[in-house]
PDB file of C-alpha atoms and ligand atoms in Angstrom:
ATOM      1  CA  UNK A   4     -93.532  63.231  63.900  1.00 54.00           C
ATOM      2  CA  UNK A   5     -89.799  61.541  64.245  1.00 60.00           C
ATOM      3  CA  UNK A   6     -91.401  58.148  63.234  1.00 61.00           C
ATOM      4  CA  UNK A   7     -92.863  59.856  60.285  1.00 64.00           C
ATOM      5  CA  UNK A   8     -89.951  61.177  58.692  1.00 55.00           C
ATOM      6  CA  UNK A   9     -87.854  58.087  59.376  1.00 54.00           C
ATOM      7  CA  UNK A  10     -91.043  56.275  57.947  1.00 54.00           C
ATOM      8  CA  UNK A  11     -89.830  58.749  54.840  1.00 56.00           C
ATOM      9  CA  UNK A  12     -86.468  58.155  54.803  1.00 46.00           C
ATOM     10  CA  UNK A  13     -86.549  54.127  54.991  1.00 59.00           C
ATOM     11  CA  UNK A  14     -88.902  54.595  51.679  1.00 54.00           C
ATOM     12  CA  UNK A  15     -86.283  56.432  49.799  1.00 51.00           C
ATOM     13  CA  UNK A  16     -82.895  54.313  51.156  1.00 47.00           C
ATOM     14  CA  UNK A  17     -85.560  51.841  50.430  1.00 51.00           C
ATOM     15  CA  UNK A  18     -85.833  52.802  46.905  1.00 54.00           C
ATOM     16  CA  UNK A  19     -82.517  53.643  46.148  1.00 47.00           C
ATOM     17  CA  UNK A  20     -81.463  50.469  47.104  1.00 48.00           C
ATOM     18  CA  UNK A  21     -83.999  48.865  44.997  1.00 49.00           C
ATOM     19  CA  UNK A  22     -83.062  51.187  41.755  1.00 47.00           C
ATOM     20  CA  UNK A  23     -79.433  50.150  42.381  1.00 47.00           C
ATOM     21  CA  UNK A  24     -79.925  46.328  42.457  1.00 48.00           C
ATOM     22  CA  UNK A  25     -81.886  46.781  39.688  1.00 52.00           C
ATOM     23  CA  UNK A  26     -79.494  48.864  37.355  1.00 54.00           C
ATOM     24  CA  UNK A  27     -75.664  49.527  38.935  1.00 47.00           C
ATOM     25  CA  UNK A  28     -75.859  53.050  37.093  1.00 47.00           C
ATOM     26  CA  UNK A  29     -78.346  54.582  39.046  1.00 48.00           C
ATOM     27  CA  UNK A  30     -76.564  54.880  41.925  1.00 46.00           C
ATOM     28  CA  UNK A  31     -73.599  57.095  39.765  1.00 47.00           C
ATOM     29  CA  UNK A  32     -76.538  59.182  38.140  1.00 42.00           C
ATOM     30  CA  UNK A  33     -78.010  59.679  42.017  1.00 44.00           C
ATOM     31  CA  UNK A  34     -74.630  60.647  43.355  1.00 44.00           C
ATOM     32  CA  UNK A  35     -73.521  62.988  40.340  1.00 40.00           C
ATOM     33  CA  UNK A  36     -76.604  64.742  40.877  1.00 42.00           C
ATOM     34  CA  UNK A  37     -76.510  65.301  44.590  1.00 41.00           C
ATOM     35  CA  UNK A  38     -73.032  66.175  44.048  1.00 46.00           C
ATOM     36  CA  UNK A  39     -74.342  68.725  41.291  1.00 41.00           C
ATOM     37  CA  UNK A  40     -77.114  69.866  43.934  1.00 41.00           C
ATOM     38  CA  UNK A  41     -74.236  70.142  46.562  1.00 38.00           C
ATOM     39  CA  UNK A  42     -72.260  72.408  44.223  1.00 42.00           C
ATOM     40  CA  UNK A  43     -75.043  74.392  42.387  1.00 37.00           C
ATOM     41  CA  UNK A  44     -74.507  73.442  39.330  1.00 38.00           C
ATOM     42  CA  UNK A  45     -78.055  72.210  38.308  1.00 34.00           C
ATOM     43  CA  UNK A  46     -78.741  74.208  35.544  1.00 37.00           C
ATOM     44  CA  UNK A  47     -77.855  71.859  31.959  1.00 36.00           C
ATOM     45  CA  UNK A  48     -77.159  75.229  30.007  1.00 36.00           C
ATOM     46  CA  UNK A  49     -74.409  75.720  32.216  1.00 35.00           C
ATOM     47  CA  UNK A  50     -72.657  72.524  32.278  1.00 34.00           C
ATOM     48  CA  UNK A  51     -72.637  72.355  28.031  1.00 34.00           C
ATOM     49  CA  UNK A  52     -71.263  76.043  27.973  1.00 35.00           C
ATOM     50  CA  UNK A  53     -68.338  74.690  30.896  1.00 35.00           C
ATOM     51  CA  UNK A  54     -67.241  71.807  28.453  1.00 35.00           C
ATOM     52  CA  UNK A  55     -67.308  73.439  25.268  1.00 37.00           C
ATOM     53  CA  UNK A  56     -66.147  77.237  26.681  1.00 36.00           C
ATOM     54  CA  UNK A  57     -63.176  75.965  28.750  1.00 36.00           C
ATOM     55  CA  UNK A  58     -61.150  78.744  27.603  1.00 38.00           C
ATOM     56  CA  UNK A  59     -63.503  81.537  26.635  1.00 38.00           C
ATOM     57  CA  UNK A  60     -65.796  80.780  29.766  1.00 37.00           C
ATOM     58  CA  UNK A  61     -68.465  83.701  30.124  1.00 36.00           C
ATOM     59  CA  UNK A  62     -71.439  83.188  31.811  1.00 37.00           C
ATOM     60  CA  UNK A  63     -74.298  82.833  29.454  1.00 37.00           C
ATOM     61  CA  UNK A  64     -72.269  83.354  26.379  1.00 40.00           C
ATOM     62  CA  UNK A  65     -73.094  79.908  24.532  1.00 39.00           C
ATOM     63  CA  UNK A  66     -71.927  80.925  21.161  1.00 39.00           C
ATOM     64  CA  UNK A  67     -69.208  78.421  19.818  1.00 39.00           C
ATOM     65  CA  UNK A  68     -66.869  78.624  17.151  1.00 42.00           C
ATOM     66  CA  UNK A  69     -66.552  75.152  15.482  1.00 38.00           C
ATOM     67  CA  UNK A  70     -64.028  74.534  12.686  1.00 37.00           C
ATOM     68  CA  UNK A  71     -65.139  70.894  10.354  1.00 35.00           C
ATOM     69  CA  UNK A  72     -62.060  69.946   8.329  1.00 35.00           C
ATOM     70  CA  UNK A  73     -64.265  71.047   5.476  1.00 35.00           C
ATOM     71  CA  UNK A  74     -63.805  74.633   6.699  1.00 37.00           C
ATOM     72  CA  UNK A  75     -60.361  74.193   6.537  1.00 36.00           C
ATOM     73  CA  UNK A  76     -60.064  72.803   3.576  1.00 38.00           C
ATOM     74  CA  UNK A  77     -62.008  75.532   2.007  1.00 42.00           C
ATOM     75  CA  UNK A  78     -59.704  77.880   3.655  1.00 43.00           C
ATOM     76  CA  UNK A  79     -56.349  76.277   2.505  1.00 47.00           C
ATOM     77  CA  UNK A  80     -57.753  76.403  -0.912  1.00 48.00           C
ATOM     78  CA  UNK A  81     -58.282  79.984  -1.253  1.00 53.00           C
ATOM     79  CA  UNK A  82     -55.576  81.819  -3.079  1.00 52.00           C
ATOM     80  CA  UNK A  83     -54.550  84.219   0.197  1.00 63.00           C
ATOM     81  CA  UNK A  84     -53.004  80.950   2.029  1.00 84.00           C
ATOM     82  CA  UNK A  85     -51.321  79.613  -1.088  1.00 91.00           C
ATOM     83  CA  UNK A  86     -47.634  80.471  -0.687  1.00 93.00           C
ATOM     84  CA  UNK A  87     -47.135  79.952  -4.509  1.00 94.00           C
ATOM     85  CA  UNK A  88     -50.294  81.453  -5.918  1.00 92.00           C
ATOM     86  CA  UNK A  89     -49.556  83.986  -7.975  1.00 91.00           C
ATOM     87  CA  UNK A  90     -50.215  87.066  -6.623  1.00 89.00           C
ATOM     88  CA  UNK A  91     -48.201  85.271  -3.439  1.00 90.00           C
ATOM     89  CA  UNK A  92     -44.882  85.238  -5.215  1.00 94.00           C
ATOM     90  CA  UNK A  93     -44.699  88.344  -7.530  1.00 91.00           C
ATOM     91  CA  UNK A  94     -45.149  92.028  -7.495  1.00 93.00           C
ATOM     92  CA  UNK A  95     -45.070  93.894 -10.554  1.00 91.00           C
ATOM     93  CA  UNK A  96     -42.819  96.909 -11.047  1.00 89.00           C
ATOM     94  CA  UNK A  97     -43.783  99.712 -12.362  1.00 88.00           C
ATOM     95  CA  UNK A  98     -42.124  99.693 -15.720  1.00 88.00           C
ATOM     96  CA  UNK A  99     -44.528  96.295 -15.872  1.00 88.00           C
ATOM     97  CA  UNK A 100     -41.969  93.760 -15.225  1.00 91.00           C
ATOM     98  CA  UNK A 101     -43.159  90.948 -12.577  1.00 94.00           C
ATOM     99  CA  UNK A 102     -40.343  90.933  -9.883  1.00 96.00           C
ATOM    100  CA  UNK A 103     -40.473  87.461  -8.274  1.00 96.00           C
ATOM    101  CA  UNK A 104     -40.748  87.555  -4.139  1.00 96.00           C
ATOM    102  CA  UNK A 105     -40.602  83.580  -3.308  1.00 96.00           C
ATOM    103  CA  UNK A 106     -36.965  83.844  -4.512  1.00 97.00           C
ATOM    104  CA  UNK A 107     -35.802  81.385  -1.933  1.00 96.00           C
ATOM    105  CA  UNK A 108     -38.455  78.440  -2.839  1.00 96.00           C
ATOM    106  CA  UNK A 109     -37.998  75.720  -4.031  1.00 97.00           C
ATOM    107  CA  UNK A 110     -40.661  76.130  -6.448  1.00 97.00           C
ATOM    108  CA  UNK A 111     -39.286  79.241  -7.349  1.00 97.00           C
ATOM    109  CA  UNK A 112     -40.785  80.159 -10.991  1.00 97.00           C
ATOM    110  CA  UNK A 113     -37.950  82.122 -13.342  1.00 97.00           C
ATOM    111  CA  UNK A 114     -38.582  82.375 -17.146  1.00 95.00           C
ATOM    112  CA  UNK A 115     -38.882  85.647 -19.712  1.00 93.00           C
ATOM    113  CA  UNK A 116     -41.412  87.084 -17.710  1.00 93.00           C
ATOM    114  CA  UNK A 117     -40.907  86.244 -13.981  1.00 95.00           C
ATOM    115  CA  UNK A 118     -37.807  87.753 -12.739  1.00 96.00           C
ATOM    116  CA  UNK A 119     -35.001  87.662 -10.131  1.00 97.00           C
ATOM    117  CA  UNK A 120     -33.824  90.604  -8.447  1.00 96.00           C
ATOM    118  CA  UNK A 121     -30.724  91.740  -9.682  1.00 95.00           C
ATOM    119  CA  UNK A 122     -29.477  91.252  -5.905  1.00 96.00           C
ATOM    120  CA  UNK A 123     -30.732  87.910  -5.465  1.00 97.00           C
ATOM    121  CA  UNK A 124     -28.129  85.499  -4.271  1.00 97.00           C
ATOM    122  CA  UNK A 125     -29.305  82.062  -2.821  1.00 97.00           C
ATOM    123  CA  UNK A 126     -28.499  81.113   0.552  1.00 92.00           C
ATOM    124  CA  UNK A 127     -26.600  78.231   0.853  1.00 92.00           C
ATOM    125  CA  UNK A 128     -24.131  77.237  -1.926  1.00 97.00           C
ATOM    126  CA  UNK A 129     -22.376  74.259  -2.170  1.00 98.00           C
ATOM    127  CA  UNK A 130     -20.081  71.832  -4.335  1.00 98.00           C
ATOM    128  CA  UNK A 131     -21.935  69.044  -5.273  1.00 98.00           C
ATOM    129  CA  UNK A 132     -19.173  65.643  -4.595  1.00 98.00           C
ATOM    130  CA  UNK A 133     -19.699  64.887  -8.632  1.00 98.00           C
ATOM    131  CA  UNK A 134     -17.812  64.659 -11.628  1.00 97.00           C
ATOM    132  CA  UNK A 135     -17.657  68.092 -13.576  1.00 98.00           C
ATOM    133  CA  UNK A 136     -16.270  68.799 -17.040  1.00 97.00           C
ATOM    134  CA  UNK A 137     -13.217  71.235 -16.069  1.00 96.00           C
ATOM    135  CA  UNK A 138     -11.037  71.401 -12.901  1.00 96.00           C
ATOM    136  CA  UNK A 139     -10.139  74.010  -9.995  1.00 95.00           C
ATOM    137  CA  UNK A 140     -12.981  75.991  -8.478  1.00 94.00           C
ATOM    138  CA  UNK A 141     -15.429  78.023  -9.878  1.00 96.00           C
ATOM    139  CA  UNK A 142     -19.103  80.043  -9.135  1.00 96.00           C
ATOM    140  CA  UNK A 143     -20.974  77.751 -11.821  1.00 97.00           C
ATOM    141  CA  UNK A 144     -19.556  74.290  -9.513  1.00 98.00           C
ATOM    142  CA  UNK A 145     -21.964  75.591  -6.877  1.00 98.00           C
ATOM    143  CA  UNK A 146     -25.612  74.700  -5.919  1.00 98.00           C
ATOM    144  CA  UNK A 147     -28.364  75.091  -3.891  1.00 98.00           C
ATOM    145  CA  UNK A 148     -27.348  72.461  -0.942  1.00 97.00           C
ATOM    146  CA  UNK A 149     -30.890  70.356  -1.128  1.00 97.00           C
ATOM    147  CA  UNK A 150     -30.193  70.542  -4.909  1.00 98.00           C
ATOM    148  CA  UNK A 151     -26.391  69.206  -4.861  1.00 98.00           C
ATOM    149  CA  UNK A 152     -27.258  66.514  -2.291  1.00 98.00           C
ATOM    150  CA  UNK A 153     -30.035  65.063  -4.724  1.00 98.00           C
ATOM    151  CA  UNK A 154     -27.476  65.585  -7.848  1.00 98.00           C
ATOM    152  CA  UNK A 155     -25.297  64.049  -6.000  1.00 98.00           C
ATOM    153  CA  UNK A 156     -28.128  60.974  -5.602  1.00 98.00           C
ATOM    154  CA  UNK A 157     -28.511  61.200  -8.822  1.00 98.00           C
ATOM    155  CA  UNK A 158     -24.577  60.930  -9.951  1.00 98.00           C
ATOM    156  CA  UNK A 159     -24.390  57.321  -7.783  1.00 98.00           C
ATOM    157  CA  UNK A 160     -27.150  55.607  -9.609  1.00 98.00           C
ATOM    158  CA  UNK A 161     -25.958  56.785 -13.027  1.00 98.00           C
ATOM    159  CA  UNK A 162     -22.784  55.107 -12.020  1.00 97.00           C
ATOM    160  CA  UNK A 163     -24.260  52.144 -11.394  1.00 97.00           C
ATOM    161  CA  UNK A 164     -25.743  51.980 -14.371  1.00 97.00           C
ATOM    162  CA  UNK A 165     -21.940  52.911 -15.884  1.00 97.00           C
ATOM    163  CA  UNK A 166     -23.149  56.295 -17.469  1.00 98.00           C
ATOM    164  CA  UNK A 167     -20.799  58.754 -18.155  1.00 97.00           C
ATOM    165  CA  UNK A 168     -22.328  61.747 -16.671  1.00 98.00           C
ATOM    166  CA  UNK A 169     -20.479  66.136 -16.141  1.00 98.00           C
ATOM    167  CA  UNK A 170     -21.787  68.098 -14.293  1.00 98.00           C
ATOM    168  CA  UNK A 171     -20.817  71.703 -16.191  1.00 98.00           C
ATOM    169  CA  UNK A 172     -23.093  74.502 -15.151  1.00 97.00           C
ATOM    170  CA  UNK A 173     -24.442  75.309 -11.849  1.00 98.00           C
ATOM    171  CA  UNK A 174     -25.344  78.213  -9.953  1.00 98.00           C
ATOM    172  CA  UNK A 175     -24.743  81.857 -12.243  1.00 97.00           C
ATOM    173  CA  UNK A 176     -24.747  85.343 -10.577  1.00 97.00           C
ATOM    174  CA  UNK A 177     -26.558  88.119 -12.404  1.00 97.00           C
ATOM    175  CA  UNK A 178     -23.435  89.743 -13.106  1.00 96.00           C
ATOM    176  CA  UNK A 179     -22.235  86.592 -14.784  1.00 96.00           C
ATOM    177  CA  UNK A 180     -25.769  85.838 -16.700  1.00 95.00           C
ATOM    178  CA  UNK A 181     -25.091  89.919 -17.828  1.00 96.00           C
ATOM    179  CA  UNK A 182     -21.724  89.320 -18.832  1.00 96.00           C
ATOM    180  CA  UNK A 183     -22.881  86.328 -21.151  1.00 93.00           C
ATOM    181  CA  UNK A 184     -26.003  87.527 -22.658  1.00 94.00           C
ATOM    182  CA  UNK A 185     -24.381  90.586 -23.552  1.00 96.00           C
ATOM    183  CA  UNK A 186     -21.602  89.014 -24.981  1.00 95.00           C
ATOM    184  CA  UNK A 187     -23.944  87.154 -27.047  1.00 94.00           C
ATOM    185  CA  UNK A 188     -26.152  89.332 -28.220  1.00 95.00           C
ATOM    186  CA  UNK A 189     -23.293  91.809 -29.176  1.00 95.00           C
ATOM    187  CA  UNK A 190     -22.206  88.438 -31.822  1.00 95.00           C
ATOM    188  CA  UNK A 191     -25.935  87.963 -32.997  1.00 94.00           C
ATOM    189  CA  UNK A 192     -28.099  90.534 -31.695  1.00 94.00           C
ATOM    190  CA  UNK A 193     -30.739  90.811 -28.491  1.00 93.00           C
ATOM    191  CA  UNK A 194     -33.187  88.521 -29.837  1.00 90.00           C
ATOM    192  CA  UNK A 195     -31.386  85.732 -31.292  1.00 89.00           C
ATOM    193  CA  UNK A 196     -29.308  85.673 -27.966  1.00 89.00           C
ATOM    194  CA  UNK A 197     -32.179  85.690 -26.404  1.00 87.00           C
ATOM    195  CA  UNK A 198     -33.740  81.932 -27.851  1.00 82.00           C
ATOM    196  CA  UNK A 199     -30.279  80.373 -26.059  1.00 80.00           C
ATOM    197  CA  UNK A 200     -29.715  82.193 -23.054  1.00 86.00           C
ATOM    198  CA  UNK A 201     -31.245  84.083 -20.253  1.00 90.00           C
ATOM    199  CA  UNK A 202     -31.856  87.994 -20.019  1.00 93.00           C
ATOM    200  CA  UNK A 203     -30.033  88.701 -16.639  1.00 95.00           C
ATOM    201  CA  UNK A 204     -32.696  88.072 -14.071  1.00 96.00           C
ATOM    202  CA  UNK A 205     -34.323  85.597 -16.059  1.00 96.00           C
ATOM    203  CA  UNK A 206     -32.024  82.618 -15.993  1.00 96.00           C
ATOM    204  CA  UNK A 207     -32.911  79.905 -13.599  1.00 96.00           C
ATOM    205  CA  UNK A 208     -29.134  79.471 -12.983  1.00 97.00           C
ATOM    206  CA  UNK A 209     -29.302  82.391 -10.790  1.00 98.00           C
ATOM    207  CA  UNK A 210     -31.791  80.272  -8.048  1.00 98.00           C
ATOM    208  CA  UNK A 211     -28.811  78.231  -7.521  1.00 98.00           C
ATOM    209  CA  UNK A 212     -30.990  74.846  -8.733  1.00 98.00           C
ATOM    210  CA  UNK A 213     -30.247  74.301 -11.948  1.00 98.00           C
ATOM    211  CA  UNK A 214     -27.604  72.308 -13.087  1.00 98.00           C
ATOM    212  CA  UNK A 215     -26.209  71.563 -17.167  1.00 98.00           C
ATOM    213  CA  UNK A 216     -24.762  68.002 -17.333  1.00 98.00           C
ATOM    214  CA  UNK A 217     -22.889  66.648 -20.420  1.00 98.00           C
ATOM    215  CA  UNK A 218     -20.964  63.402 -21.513  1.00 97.00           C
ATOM    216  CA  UNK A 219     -17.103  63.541 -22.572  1.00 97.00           C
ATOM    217  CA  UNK A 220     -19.392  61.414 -25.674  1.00 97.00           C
ATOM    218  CA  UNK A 221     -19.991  64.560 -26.652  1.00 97.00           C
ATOM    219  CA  UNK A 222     -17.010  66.197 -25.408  1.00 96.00           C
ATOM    220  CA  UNK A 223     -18.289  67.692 -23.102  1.00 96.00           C
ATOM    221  CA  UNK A 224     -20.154  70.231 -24.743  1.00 96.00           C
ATOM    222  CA  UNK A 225     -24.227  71.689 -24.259  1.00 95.00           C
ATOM    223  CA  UNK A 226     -25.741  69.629 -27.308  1.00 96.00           C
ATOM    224  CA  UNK A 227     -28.591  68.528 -28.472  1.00 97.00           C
ATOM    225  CA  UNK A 228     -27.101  65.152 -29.201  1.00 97.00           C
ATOM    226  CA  UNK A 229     -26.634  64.856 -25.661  1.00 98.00           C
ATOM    227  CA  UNK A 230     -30.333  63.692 -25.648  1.00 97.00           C
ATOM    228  CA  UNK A 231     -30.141  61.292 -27.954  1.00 97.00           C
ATOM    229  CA  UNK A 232     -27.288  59.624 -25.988  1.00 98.00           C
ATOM    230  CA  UNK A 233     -28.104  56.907 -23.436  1.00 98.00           C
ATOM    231  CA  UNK A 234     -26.856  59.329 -21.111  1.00 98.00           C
ATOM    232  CA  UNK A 235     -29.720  61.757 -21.903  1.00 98.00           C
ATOM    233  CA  UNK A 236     -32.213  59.330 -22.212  1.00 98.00           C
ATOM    234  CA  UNK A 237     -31.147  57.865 -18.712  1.00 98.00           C
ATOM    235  CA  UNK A 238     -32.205  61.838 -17.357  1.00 98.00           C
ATOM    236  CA  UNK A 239     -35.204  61.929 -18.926  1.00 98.00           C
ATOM    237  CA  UNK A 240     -36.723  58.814 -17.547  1.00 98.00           C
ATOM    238  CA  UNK A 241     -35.136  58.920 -14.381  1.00 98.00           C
ATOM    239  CA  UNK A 242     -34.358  62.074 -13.068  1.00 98.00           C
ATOM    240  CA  UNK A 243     -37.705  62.963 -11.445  1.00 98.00           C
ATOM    241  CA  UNK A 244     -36.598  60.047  -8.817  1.00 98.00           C
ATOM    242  CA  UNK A 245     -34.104  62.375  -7.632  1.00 98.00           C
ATOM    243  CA  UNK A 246     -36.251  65.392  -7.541  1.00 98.00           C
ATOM    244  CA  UNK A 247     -35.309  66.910 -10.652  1.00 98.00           C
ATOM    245  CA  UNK A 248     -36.759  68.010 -14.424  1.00 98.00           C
ATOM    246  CA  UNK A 249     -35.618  68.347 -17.628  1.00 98.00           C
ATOM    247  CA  UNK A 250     -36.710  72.386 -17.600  1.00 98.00           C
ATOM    248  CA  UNK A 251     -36.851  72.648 -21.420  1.00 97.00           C
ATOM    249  CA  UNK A 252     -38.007  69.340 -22.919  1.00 97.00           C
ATOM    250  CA  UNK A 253     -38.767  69.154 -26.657  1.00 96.00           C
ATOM    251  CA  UNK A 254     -41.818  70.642 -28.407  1.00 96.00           C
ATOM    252  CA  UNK A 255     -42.631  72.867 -24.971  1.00 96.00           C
ATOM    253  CA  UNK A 256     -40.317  75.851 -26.815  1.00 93.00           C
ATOM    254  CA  UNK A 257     -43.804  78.166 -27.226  1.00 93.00           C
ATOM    255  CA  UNK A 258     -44.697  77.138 -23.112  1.00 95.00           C
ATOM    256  CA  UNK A 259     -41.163  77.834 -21.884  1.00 94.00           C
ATOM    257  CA  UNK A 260     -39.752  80.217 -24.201  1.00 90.00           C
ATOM    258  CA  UNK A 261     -36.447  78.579 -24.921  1.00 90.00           C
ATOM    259  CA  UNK A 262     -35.277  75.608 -27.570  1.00 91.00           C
ATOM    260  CA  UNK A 263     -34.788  71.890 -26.098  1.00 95.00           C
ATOM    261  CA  UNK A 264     -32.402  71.375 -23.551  1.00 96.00           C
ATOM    262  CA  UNK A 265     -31.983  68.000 -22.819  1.00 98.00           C
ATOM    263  CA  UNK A 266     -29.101  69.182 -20.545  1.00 98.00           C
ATOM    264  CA  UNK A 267     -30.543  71.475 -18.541  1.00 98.00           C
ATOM    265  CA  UNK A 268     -31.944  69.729 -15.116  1.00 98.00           C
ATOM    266  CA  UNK A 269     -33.898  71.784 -12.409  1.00 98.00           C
ATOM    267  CA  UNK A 270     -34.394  70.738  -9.205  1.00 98.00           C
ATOM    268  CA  UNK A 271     -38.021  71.028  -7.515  1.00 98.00           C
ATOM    269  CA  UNK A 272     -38.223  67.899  -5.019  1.00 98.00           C
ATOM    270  CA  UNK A 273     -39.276  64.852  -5.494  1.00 98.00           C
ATOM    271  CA  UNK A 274     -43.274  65.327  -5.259  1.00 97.00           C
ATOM    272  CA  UNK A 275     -43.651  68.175  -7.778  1.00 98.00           C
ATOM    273  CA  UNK A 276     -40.802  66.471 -10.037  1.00 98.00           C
ATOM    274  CA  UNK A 277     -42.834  63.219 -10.536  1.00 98.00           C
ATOM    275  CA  UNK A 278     -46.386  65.004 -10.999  1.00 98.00           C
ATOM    276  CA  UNK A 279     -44.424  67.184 -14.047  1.00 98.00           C
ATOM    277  CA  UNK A 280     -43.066  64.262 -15.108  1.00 98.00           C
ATOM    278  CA  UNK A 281     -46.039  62.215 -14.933  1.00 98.00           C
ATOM    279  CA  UNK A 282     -48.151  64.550 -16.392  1.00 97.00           C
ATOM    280  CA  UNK A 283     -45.429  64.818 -19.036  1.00 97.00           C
ATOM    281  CA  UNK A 284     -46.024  68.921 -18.501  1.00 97.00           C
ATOM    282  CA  UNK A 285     -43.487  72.055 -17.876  1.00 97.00           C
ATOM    283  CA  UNK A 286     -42.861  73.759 -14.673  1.00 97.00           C
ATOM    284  CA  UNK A 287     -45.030  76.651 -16.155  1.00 97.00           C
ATOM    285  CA  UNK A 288     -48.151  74.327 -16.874  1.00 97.00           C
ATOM    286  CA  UNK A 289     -47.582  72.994 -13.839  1.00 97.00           C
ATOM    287  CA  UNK A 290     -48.307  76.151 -12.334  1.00 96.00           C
ATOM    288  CA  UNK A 291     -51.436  76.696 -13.983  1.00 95.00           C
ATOM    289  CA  UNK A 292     -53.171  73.238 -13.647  1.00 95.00           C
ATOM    290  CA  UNK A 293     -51.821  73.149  -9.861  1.00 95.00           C
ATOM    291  CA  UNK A 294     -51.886  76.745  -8.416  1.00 94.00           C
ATOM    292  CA  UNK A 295     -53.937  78.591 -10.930  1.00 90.00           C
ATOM    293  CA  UNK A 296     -51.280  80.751 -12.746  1.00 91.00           C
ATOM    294  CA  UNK A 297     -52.608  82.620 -15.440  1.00 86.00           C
ATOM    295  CA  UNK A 298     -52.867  81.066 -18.786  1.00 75.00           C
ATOM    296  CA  UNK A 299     -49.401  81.265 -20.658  1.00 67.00           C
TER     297      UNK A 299
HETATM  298 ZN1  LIG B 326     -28.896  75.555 -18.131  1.00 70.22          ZN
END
């Protein structure tokens, strides 16, 4: 009997021996598997649901939930996990008017139909280090500080090219956007006010990244000419490097609702500033090719 089942066991040393000269892996597969034996774990349903259940690990429960980056891209492209869709960044009142909520992007969309709450006041206001029209301190010297660093960007390589750039017009409160429009439109009435400046609420001055530059050329004054300078032509090709648009460029009065400011520069970062620029397009078309908006 004893000689028979060392007979045995010679056979199998024997064999494993052979199996293992033959191929070096065998002898890890053999020894992972008596290990398995040793421990119990035999069963190849088991081991899959260990690896890929690590964290939800219940015994038989081989359901897994497996996200492809298709899935997530899918996801990321529906409107709920767009911060600046639409429905994302306004609520509408009920007298009708859309109230804007994303007040403190970057991206923030103001014109005659999106607007600022009366009690909106950006966070952070600076003085950009530029060269304004007028002296002494004042609210509309202040902006947005990710907007003034860029202007102020903007101001060095306009020196280098020797352009005679002002700042004049910065950040606005609503009370001082009231104070104006109603001024104006007691000299020539609501509506022709109205095609130059802002209804309270509605001016992009109140975001705190907007800014009006001028040229003593033109002495300083909110022109038209202003484009036609080199100064003004300088902006147009050149300030999207710096983040910035011009908000209200010519023959875009029916998109954006105002007449051609050449002057008036809005800050939106570098990336969105070169695809509107680019795509030679407004803020508000940008809005609609990019994140859907409603047709204008
Ligand atoms: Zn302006």
């Amino acid at each position: 009997m004893q000689k028979r089942i060392l007979l045995i066991c010679s056979i199998i040393v024997g064999m494993i021996i052979i199996l293992t000269v033959a191929n070096p892996k065998s002898l890890m597969v053999i020894t992972t598997m008596a290990q398995e034996y040793v421990n119990g774990y035999v069963n190849d349903d088991s081991r899959a649901s260990d690896k890929n259940n690590s964290q939800n690990n219940k015994p038989g429960d081989n359901k897994q939930e497996i996200t492809t980056p298709k899935d997530k891209n899918q996801k990321d492209g529906q409107p709920q996990d767009n911060p600046l869709a639409f429905e994302n960044t306004t609520t509408i009142h009920k007298n009708g008017k859309q109230i804007i909520t994303n007040t403190d992007s970057l991206l923030v969309l103001v014109n005659k139909k999106r607007n600022l709450p009366a009690d909106y006041v950006p966070g952070k206001l600076v003085i950009p280090n530029v060269s304004f029209s007028f002296p002494g301190e004042h609210q509309k010297k202040y902006l947005r500080s990710e907007a003034a660093q860029a202007l102020e960007e903007l101001f060095q390589a306009a020196k280098k090219e020797k352009l005679d750039l002002l700042a004049t017009s910065g950040y606005r409160s609503y009370q001082r956007q009231k104070a104006i429009f109603d001024a104006k439109a007691k000299a020539i009435g609501v509506e022709g006010a109205n095609r130059t400046s802002a209804y309270p609420g509605q001016s992009e001055h109140q975001t705190g990244l907007a800014m009006d530059l001028t040229s003593t050329k033109v002495s300083g004054q909110l022109v038209e000419k202003f484009g036609e300078l080199k100064e003004g032509k300088w902006l147009k090709e050149n300030a999207h490097k710096f983040g910035f648009i011009i908000r209200y460029p010519k023959g875009k009065e029916t998109v954006t609702g105002y007449n051609y400011e050449p002057w008036h520069l809005r800050f939106v970062g570098k990336e969105t500033a070169e695809y509107i620029f680019t795509k030679g397009i407004t803020l508000e078309e940008y809005f609609v090719q990019v994140h859907d908006y409603p047709q204008i």
